[in-house]
């Protein structure tokens, strides 16, 4: 059991400690959740006012729930997809993503993300495992990855979904063709992992290996509630790596840095290496 510290929390003490840990490391894992992309304008789902309040995950994040909503209320599914995907298509990497990419100049970095937004790669990170898949890749019904989906075709899809008040199932299916569909060779869908589905491979296996072998583990902008990805910080801790947590909400880490990722990550790199990561 972890014993809570009796000392008052000091951000600057924690920053100095985290900077020392980072400076000494050779293999760093950065594990990210929806919070890393919040400052790019993509809302998290679980925070107050998040998507799950209006669109419960048992209906909108499971294959069965989505199929039921599509048949019973195509307009509602169109509203969900517009709310969920619209902000992703307009988003650009923020200083948090850029600082993680810049960390590669100093140490070996493996990024493990639960996000589907492609922003780590867009920021320049070269070793990214997307354990919950990606909005920007399609796969066949046998799990074979079929290739990229362009931002333009997704933006066109979202515009069609917003277009009219009355949406029939057939119209919804037509609009969704860039993502979901059936061809003579079988069906295809985005690689996004829904609740109850196995995590994306080989990303999940590579992510667990990286958590076991790293010497420092940064956990950024994740509530730690989505299993099994949420067990990675414990995997790293059990293998002997310190866990640095970054989140505006207090959490349980070896070292905790309270604040938004877009400010805290550049501060951390500057404290560790003596230069702004963003120049
Ligand atoms: P989550 O469980 O990862 O929780 C979000 C966390 O981000 C919370 O702990 C919150 O305190 C923290 N946060 C909020 N603003 C932050 C900031 N500026 N800096 C750092 N941390 C911040 O995510 P969720 O929203 O419950 O999402 C559930 C699942 O859906 C996850 O797999 C998530 O990755 C995915 N999702 C992905 C995206 C995306 O691709 N950008 C967006 C929403 C949800």
mmCIF file of N, CA, C and O in Angstrom, residues 186-266:
data_model
loop_
_atom_site.group_PDB
_atom_site.id
_atom_site.type_symbol
_atom_site.label_atom_id
_atom_site.label_comp_id
_atom_site.label_asym_id
_atom_site.label_seq_id
_atom_site.Cartn_x
_atom_site.Cartn_y
_atom_site.Cartn_z
ATOM 1 N N UNK A 186 -15.448 -7.965 -48.454
ATOM 2 C CA UNK A 186 -15.751 -8.018 -47.020
ATOM 3 C C UNK A 186 -15.963 -6.617 -46.479
ATOM 4 O O UNK A 186 -16.062 -5.658 -47.241
ATOM 5 N N UNK A 187 -16.007 -6.501 -45.150
ATOM 6 C CA UNK A 187 -16.299 -5.186 -44.569
ATOM 7 C C UNK A 187 -15.008 -4.524 -44.074
ATOM 8 O O UNK A 187 -13.974 -5.171 -43.915
ATOM 9 N N UNK A 188 -15.085 -3.209 -43.871
ATOM 10 C CA UNK A 188 -13.950 -2.477 -43.305
ATOM 11 C C UNK A 188 -14.466 -1.474 -42.286
ATOM 12 O O UNK A 188 -15.652 -1.112 -42.285
ATOM 13 N N UNK A 189 -13.569 -1.010 -41.417
ATOM 14 C CA UNK A 189 -13.920 -0.081 -40.329
ATOM 15 C C UNK A 189 -12.643 0.610 -39.870
ATOM 16 O O UNK A 189 -11.538 0.169 -40.233
ATOM 17 N N UNK A 190 -12.768 1.682 -39.073
ATOM 18 C CA UNK A 190 -11.536 2.293 -38.565
ATOM 19 C C UNK A 190 -10.858 1.359 -37.566
ATOM 20 O O UNK A 190 -11.510 0.486 -36.992
ATOM 21 N N UNK A 191 -9.549 1.559 -37.345
ATOM 22 C CA UNK A 191 -8.833 0.677 -36.409
ATOM 23 C C UNK A 191 -9.125 1.021 -34.940
ATOM 24 O O UNK A 191 -8.577 0.377 -34.046
ATOM 25 N N UNK A 192 -9.987 2.006 -34.707
ATOM 26 C CA UNK A 192 -10.327 2.416 -33.329
ATOM 27 C C UNK A 192 -10.821 1.213 -32.519
ATOM 28 O O UNK A 192 -11.676 0.457 -32.978
ATOM 29 N N UNK A 193 -10.270 1.069 -31.303
ATOM 30 C CA UNK A 193 -10.648 -0.048 -30.424
ATOM 31 C C UNK A 193 -11.850 0.387 -29.578
ATOM 32 O O UNK A 193 -11.797 1.396 -28.879
ATOM 33 N N UNK A 194 -12.944 -0.372 -29.667
ATOM 34 C CA UNK A 194 -14.137 -0.056 -28.869
ATOM 35 C C UNK A 194 -14.078 -0.822 -27.541
ATOM 36 O O UNK A 194 -13.273 -1.753 -27.389
ATOM 37 N N UNK A 195 -14.923 -0.417 -26.594
ATOM 38 C CA UNK A 195 -14.948 -1.103 -25.292
ATOM 39 C C UNK A 195 -15.244 -2.591 -25.505
ATOM 40 O O UNK A 195 -16.105 -2.949 -26.307
ATOM 41 N N UNK A 196 -14.492 -3.416 -24.790
ATOM 42 C CA UNK A 196 -14.716 -4.860 -24.867
ATOM 43 C C UNK A 196 -13.903 -5.533 -25.959
ATOM 44 O O UNK A 196 -13.879 -6.762 -26.040
ATOM 45 N N UNK A 197 -13.240 -4.750 -26.820
ATOM 46 C CA UNK A 197 -12.441 -5.345 -27.900
ATOM 47 C C UNK A 197 -10.982 -5.461 -27.456
ATOM 48 O O UNK A 197 -10.525 -4.675 -26.613
ATOM 49 N N UNK A 198 -10.232 -6.402 -28.044
ATOM 50 C CA UNK A 198 -8.810 -6.495 -27.701
ATOM 51 C C UNK A 198 -8.065 -5.255 -28.194
ATOM 52 O O UNK A 198 -8.476 -4.631 -29.174
ATOM 53 N N UNK A 199 -6.977 -4.884 -27.507
ATOM 54 C CA UNK A 199 -6.218 -3.700 -27.921
ATOM 55 C C UNK A 199 -5.504 -3.954 -29.250
ATOM 56 O O UNK A 199 -5.340 -5.093 -29.675
ATOM 57 N N UNK A 200 -5.088 -2.842 -29.880
ATOM 58 C CA UNK A 200 -4.470 -2.928 -31.211
ATOM 59 C C UNK A 200 -3.116 -3.625 -31.124
ATOM 60 O O UNK A 200 -2.317 -3.321 -30.239
ATOM 61 N N UNK A 201 -2.879 -4.526 -32.060
ATOM 62 C CA UNK A 201 -1.583 -5.229 -32.161
ATOM 63 C C UNK A 201 -0.887 -4.861 -33.460
ATOM 64 O O UNK A 201 -1.570 -4.560 -34.439
ATOM 65 N N UNK A 202 0.466 -4.788 -33.487
ATOM 66 C CA UNK A 202 1.384 -5.222 -32.427
ATOM 67 C C UNK A 202 1.614 -4.146 -31.350
ATOM 68 O O UNK A 202 2.415 -4.332 -30.433
ATOM 69 N N UNK A 203 0.874 -3.021 -31.423
ATOM 70 C CA UNK A 203 1.146 -1.883 -30.536
ATOM 71 C C UNK A 203 1.078 -2.246 -29.046
ATOM 72 O O UNK A 203 1.904 -1.806 -28.256
ATOM 73 N N UNK A 204 0.077 -3.063 -28.686
ATOM 74 C CA UNK A 204 -0.108 -3.365 -27.257
ATOM 75 C C UNK A 204 1.038 -4.224 -26.719
ATOM 76 O O UNK A 204 1.566 -3.980 -25.637
ATOM 77 N N UNK A 205 1.475 -5.197 -27.514
ATOM 78 C CA UNK A 205 2.592 -6.043 -27.065
ATOM 79 C C UNK A 205 3.859 -5.187 -26.932
ATOM 80 O O UNK A 205 4.595 -5.278 -25.932
ATOM 81 N N UNK A 206 4.105 -4.337 -27.943
ATOM 82 C CA UNK A 206 5.296 -3.469 -27.903
ATOM 83 C C UNK A 206 5.204 -2.492 -26.728
ATOM 84 O O UNK A 206 6.208 -2.169 -26.077
ATOM 85 N N UNK A 207 3.996 -2.026 -26.422
ATOM 86 C CA UNK A 207 3.807 -1.085 -25.310
ATOM 87 C C UNK A 207 4.141 -1.749 -23.970
ATOM 88 O O UNK A 207 4.844 -1.170 -23.128
ATOM 89 N N UNK A 208 3.675 -2.974 -23.782
ATOM 90 C CA UNK A 208 3.974 -3.674 -22.514
ATOM 91 C C UNK A 208 5.465 -3.937 -22.383
ATOM 92 O O UNK A 208 6.044 -3.776 -21.312
ATOM 93 N N UNK A 209 6.106 -4.322 -23.496
ATOM 94 C CA UNK A 209 7.563 -4.546 -23.451
ATOM 95 C C UNK A 209 8.280 -3.260 -23.074
ATOM 96 O O UNK A 209 9.207 -3.265 -22.257
ATOM 97 N N UNK A 210 7.874 -2.152 -23.681
ATOM 98 C CA UNK A 210 8.535 -0.864 -23.400
ATOM 99 C C UNK A 210 8.335 -0.470 -21.934
ATOM 100 O O UNK A 210 9.261 0.039 -21.282
ATOM 101 N N UNK A 211 7.142 -0.717 -21.387
ATOM 102 C CA UNK A 211 6.883 -0.368 -19.975
ATOM 103 C C UNK A 211 7.758 -1.210 -19.041
ATOM 104 O O UNK A 211 8.176 -0.760 -17.980
ATOM 105 N N UNK A 212 8.047 -2.429 -19.449
ATOM 106 C CA UNK A 212 8.849 -3.337 -18.605
ATOM 107 C C UNK A 212 10.327 -2.975 -18.646
ATOM 108 O O UNK A 212 11.052 -3.246 -17.693
ATOM 109 N N UNK A 213 10.784 -2.390 -19.758
ATOM 110 C CA UNK A 213 12.229 -2.186 -19.924
ATOM 111 C C UNK A 213 12.658 -0.721 -19.790
ATOM 112 O O UNK A 213 13.847 -0.426 -19.857
ATOM 113 N N UNK A 214 11.730 0.202 -19.578
ATOM 114 C CA UNK A 214 12.128 1.618 -19.508
ATOM 115 C C UNK A 214 12.754 1.932 -18.149
ATOM 116 O O UNK A 214 12.569 1.184 -17.188
ATOM 117 N N UNK A 215 13.516 3.034 -18.086
ATOM 118 C CA UNK A 215 14.024 3.435 -16.765
ATOM 119 C C UNK A 215 13.346 4.704 -16.251
ATOM 120 O O UNK A 215 13.705 5.201 -15.182
ATOM 121 N N UNK A 216 12.368 5.213 -16.978
ATOM 122 C CA UNK A 216 11.544 6.312 -16.483
ATOM 123 C C UNK A 216 10.230 6.287 -17.261
ATOM 124 O O UNK A 216 10.235 6.096 -18.488
ATOM 125 N N UNK A 217 9.107 6.447 -16.565
ATOM 126 C CA UNK A 217 7.787 6.330 -17.194
ATOM 127 C C UNK A 217 6.989 7.594 -16.896
ATOM 128 O O UNK A 217 6.743 7.921 -15.737
ATOM 129 N N UNK A 218 6.639 8.335 -17.940
ATOM 130 C CA UNK A 218 5.827 9.544 -17.758
ATOM 131 C C UNK A 218 4.375 9.225 -18.120
ATOM 132 O O UNK A 218 4.126 8.716 -19.218
ATOM 133 N N UNK A 219 3.465 9.533 -17.225
ATOM 134 C CA UNK A 219 2.045 9.287 -17.494
ATOM 135 C C UNK A 219 1.356 10.646 -17.598
ATOM 136 O O UNK A 219 1.310 11.404 -16.632
ATOM 137 N N UNK A 220 0.859 10.964 -18.792
ATOM 138 C CA UNK A 220 0.412 12.339 -19.064
ATOM 139 C C UNK A 220 -1.055 12.379 -19.485
ATOM 140 O O UNK A 220 -1.433 11.744 -20.487
ATOM 141 N N UNK A 221 -1.869 13.107 -18.718
ATOM 142 C CA UNK A 221 -3.236 13.389 -19.163
ATOM 143 C C UNK A 221 -4.114 12.175 -19.314
ATOM 144 O O UNK A 221 -4.893 12.085 -20.258
ATOM 145 N N UNK A 222 -3.994 11.247 -18.361
ATOM 146 C CA UNK A 222 -4.889 10.083 -18.416
ATOM 147 C C UNK A 222 -5.497 9.833 -17.042
ATOM 148 O O UNK A 222 -4.820 9.991 -16.026
ATOM 149 N N UNK A 223 -6.778 9.460 -17.053
ATOM 150 C CA UNK A 223 -7.482 9.244 -15.777
ATOM 151 C C UNK A 223 -7.086 7.909 -15.160
ATOM 152 O O UNK A 223 -7.347 7.671 -13.983
ATOM 153 N N UNK A 224 -6.495 7.026 -15.946
ATOM 154 C CA UNK A 224 -6.128 5.703 -15.424
ATOM 155 C C UNK A 224 -7.346 4.812 -15.223
ATOM 156 O O UNK A 224 -7.312 3.863 -14.458
ATOM 157 N N UNK A 225 -8.433 5.110 -15.937
ATOM 158 C CA UNK A 225 -9.660 4.318 -15.735
ATOM 159 C C UNK A 225 -9.932 3.351 -16.874
ATOM 160 O O UNK A 225 -10.822 2.520 -16.771
ATOM 161 N N UNK A 226 -9.207 3.524 -18.004
ATOM 162 C CA UNK A 226 -9.517 2.669 -19.162
ATOM 163 C C UNK A 226 -8.575 1.463 -19.157
ATOM 164 O O UNK A 226 -7.389 1.582 -19.434
ATOM 165 N N UNK A 227 -9.121 0.308 -18.803
ATOM 166 C CA UNK A 227 -8.338 -0.933 -18.756
ATOM 167 C C UNK A 227 -8.344 -1.620 -20.123
ATOM 168 O O UNK A 227 -9.321 -1.472 -20.851
ATOM 169 N N UNK A 228 -7.301 -2.372 -20.483
ATOM 170 C CA UNK A 228 -6.123 -2.691 -19.684
ATOM 171 C C UNK A 228 -4.984 -1.681 -19.812
ATOM 172 O O UNK A 228 -3.997 -1.798 -19.110
ATOM 173 N N UNK A 229 -5.137 -0.632 -20.662
ATOM 174 C CA UNK A 229 -4.018 0.310 -20.838
ATOM 175 C C UNK A 229 -3.607 0.935 -19.500
ATOM 176 O O UNK A 229 -2.421 1.179 -19.251
ATOM 177 N N UNK A 230 -4.592 1.148 -18.611
ATOM 178 C CA UNK A 230 -4.319 1.830 -17.339
ATOM 179 C C UNK A 230 -3.371 1.053 -16.428
ATOM 180 O O UNK A 230 -2.863 1.606 -15.450
ATOM 181 N N UNK A 231 -3.100 -0.202 -16.759
ATOM 182 C CA UNK A 231 -2.179 -0.949 -15.874
ATOM 183 C C UNK A 231 -0.712 -0.687 -16.220
ATOM 184 O O UNK A 231 0.178 -1.095 -15.478
ATOM 185 N N UNK A 232 -0.438 0.009 -17.320
ATOM 186 C CA UNK A 232 0.964 0.197 -17.745
ATOM 187 C C UNK A 232 1.828 0.921 -16.694
ATOM 188 O O UNK A 232 2.981 0.523 -16.480
ATOM 189 N N UNK A 233 1.325 1.992 -16.030
ATOM 190 C CA UNK A 233 2.180 2.607 -14.999
ATOM 191 C C UNK A 233 2.583 1.606 -13.900
ATOM 192 O O UNK A 233 3.729 1.599 -13.455
ATOM 193 N N UNK A 234 1.656 0.712 -13.505
ATOM 194 C CA UNK A 234 2.007 -0.295 -12.484
ATOM 195 C C UNK A 234 3.009 -1.301 -13.027
ATOM 196 O O UNK A 234 3.897 -1.764 -12.300
ATOM 197 N N UNK A 235 2.891 -1.637 -14.318
ATOM 198 C CA UNK A 235 3.855 -2.564 -14.941
ATOM 199 C C UNK A 235 5.249 -1.952 -14.848
ATOM 200 O O UNK A 235 6.222 -2.614 -14.447
ATOM 201 N N UNK A 236 5.356 -0.655 -15.199
ATOM 202 C CA UNK A 236 6.667 0.019 -15.164
ATOM 203 C C UNK A 236 7.193 0.111 -13.736
ATOM 204 O O UNK A 236 8.376 -0.166 -13.473
ATOM 205 N N UNK A 237 6.290 0.453 -12.792
ATOM 206 C CA UNK A 237 6.709 0.587 -11.382
ATOM 207 C C UNK A 237 7.203 -0.752 -10.855
ATOM 208 O O UNK A 237 8.243 -0.825 -10.189
ATOM 209 N N UNK A 238 6.483 -1.835 -11.179
ATOM 210 C CA UNK A 238 6.900 -3.167 -10.699
ATOM 211 C C UNK A 238 8.251 -3.556 -11.273
ATOM 212 O O UNK A 238 9.008 -4.308 -10.653
ATOM 213 N N UNK A 239 8.557 -3.051 -12.488
ATOM 214 C CA UNK A 239 9.851 -3.382 -13.111
ATOM 215 C C UNK A 239 10.948 -2.435 -12.632
ATOM 216 O O UNK A 239 12.082 -2.518 -13.109
ATOM 217 N N UNK A 240 10.619 -1.517 -11.732
ATOM 218 C CA UNK A 240 11.648 -0.670 -11.105
ATOM 219 C C UNK A 240 11.753 0.742 -11.641
ATOM 220 O O UNK A 240 12.625 1.497 -11.206
ATOM 221 N N UNK A 241 10.881 1.144 -12.570
ATOM 222 C CA UNK A 241 10.992 2.508 -13.120
ATOM 223 C C UNK A 241 10.167 3.494 -12.290
ATOM 224 O O UNK A 241 9.059 3.162 -11.869
ATOM 225 N N UNK A 242 10.700 4.705 -12.055
ATOM 226 C CA UNK A 242 9.870 5.716 -11.399
ATOM 227 C C UNK A 242 8.774 6.196 -12.356
ATOM 228 O O UNK A 242 8.984 6.232 -13.567
ATOM 229 N N UNK A 243 7.618 6.546 -11.802
ATOM 230 C CA UNK A 243 6.498 7.023 -12.623
ATOM 231 C C UNK A 243 6.266 8.503 -12.312
ATOM 232 O O UNK A 243 6.024 8.874 -11.168
ATOM 233 N N UNK A 244 6.383 9.321 -13.362
ATOM 234 C CA UNK A 244 6.126 10.757 -13.215
ATOM 235 C C UNK A 244 4.734 11.024 -13.792
ATOM 236 O O UNK A 244 4.479 10.712 -14.958
ATOM 237 N N UNK A 245 3.830 11.572 -12.975
ATOM 238 C CA UNK A 245 2.469 11.845 -13.435
ATOM 239 C C UNK A 245 2.299 13.326 -13.754
ATOM 240 O O UNK A 245 2.820 14.181 -13.024
ATOM 241 N N UNK A 246 1.608 13.627 -14.839
ATOM 242 C CA UNK A 246 1.311 15.024 -15.198
ATOM 243 C C UNK A 246 -0.182 15.117 -15.495
ATOM 244 O O UNK A 246 -0.689 14.431 -16.401
ATOM 245 N N UNK A 247 -0.877 15.933 -14.716
ATOM 246 C CA UNK A 247 -2.330 16.027 -14.860
ATOM 247 C C UNK A 247 -2.802 17.233 -14.034
ATOM 248 O O UNK A 247 -2.240 17.489 -12.975
ATOM 249 N N UNK A 248 -3.802 17.979 -14.499
ATOM 250 C CA UNK A 248 -4.332 19.057 -13.659
ATOM 251 C C UNK A 248 -4.979 18.513 -12.379
ATOM 252 O O UNK A 248 -5.060 19.214 -11.375
ATOM 253 N N UNK A 249 -5.450 17.241 -12.415
ATOM 254 C CA UNK A 249 -6.055 16.634 -11.212
ATOM 255 C C UNK A 249 -5.014 15.786 -10.505
ATOM 256 O O UNK A 249 -4.280 15.035 -11.155
ATOM 257 N N UNK A 250 -4.983 15.849 -9.167
ATOM 258 C CA UNK A 250 -3.977 15.114 -8.394
ATOM 259 C C UNK A 250 -4.073 13.616 -8.653
ATOM 260 O O UNK A 250 -5.162 13.078 -8.799
ATOM 261 N N UNK A 251 -2.914 12.964 -8.713
ATOM 262 C CA UNK A 251 -2.897 11.520 -8.959
ATOM 263 C C UNK A 251 -1.850 10.835 -8.114
ATOM 264 O O UNK A 251 -1.141 11.484 -7.339
ATOM 265 N N UNK A 252 -1.758 9.530 -8.304
ATOM 266 C CA UNK A 252 -0.883 8.708 -7.478
ATOM 267 C C UNK A 252 0.319 8.276 -8.326
ATOM 268 O O UNK A 252 0.238 7.345 -9.098
ATOM 269 N N UNK A 253 1.442 8.986 -8.205
ATOM 270 C CA UNK A 253 2.658 8.658 -8.968
ATOM 271 C C UNK A 253 3.840 8.808 -8.035
ATOM 272 O O UNK A 253 3.739 9.459 -6.995
ATOM 273 N N UNK A 254 5.011 8.256 -8.439
ATOM 274 C CA UNK A 254 6.219 8.450 -7.623
ATOM 275 C C UNK A 254 6.474 9.945 -7.489
ATOM 276 O O UNK A 254 6.818 10.457 -6.439
ATOM 277 N N UNK A 255 6.334 10.664 -8.602
ATOM 278 C CA UNK A 255 6.500 12.123 -8.617
ATOM 279 C C UNK A 255 5.313 12.680 -9.377
ATOM 280 O O UNK A 255 5.006 12.198 -10.477
ATOM 281 N N UNK A 256 4.660 13.678 -8.792
ATOM 282 C CA UNK A 256 3.468 14.196 -9.460
ATOM 283 C C UNK A 256 3.633 15.675 -9.803
ATOM 284 O O UNK A 256 4.033 16.477 -8.947
ATOM 285 N N UNK A 257 3.343 16.033 -11.053
ATOM 286 C CA UNK A 257 3.419 17.432 -11.491
ATOM 287 C C UNK A 257 2.007 17.881 -11.855
ATOM 288 O O UNK A 257 1.448 17.428 -12.862
ATOM 289 N N UNK A 258 1.453 18.752 -11.020
ATOM 290 C CA UNK A 258 0.060 19.148 -11.230
ATOM 291 C C UNK A 258 -0.016 20.318 -12.200
ATOM 292 O O UNK A 258 0.589 21.375 -11.963
ATOM 293 N N UNK A 259 -0.770 20.136 -13.286
ATOM 294 C CA UNK A 259 -0.947 21.234 -14.232
ATOM 295 C C UNK A 259 -1.226 20.714 -15.623
ATOM 296 O O UNK A 259 -1.155 19.502 -15.875
ATOM 297 N N UNK A 260 -1.534 21.612 -16.558
ATOM 298 C CA UNK A 260 -1.804 21.189 -17.935
ATOM 299 C C UNK A 260 -0.524 20.756 -18.647
ATOM 300 O O UNK A 260 0.532 21.378 -18.495
ATOM 301 N N UNK A 261 -0.634 19.705 -19.448
ATOM 302 C CA UNK A 261 0.533 19.118 -20.114
ATOM 303 C C UNK A 261 1.266 20.122 -20.999
ATOM 304 O O UNK A 261 2.490 20.096 -21.095
ATOM 305 N N UNK A 262 0.525 21.018 -21.639
ATOM 306 C CA UNK A 262 1.135 21.962 -22.578
ATOM 307 C C UNK A 262 2.058 22.962 -21.905
ATOM 308 O O UNK A 262 2.900 23.581 -22.565
ATOM 309 N N UNK A 263 1.911 23.133 -20.589
ATOM 310 C CA UNK A 263 2.816 24.005 -19.831
ATOM 311 C C UNK A 263 3.853 23.174 -19.081
ATOM 312 O O UNK A 263 5.046 23.491 -19.080
ATOM 313 N N UNK A 264 3.387 22.093 -18.444
ATOM 314 C CA UNK A 264 4.272 21.323 -17.556
ATOM 315 C C UNK A 264 5.375 20.602 -18.344
ATOM 316 O O UNK A 264 6.547 20.594 -17.921
ATOM 317 N N UNK A 265 5.045 20.012 -19.490
ATOM 318 C CA UNK A 265 6.067 19.248 -20.231
ATOM 319 C C UNK A 265 7.217 20.136 -20.721
ATOM 320 O O UNK A 265 8.390 19.786 -20.505
ATOM 321 N N UNK A 266 6.944 21.300 -21.348
ATOM 322 C CA UNK A 266 8.074 22.182 -21.702
ATOM 323 C C UNK A 266 8.881 22.608 -20.474
ATOM 324 O O UNK A 266 10.116 22.643 -20.519
#
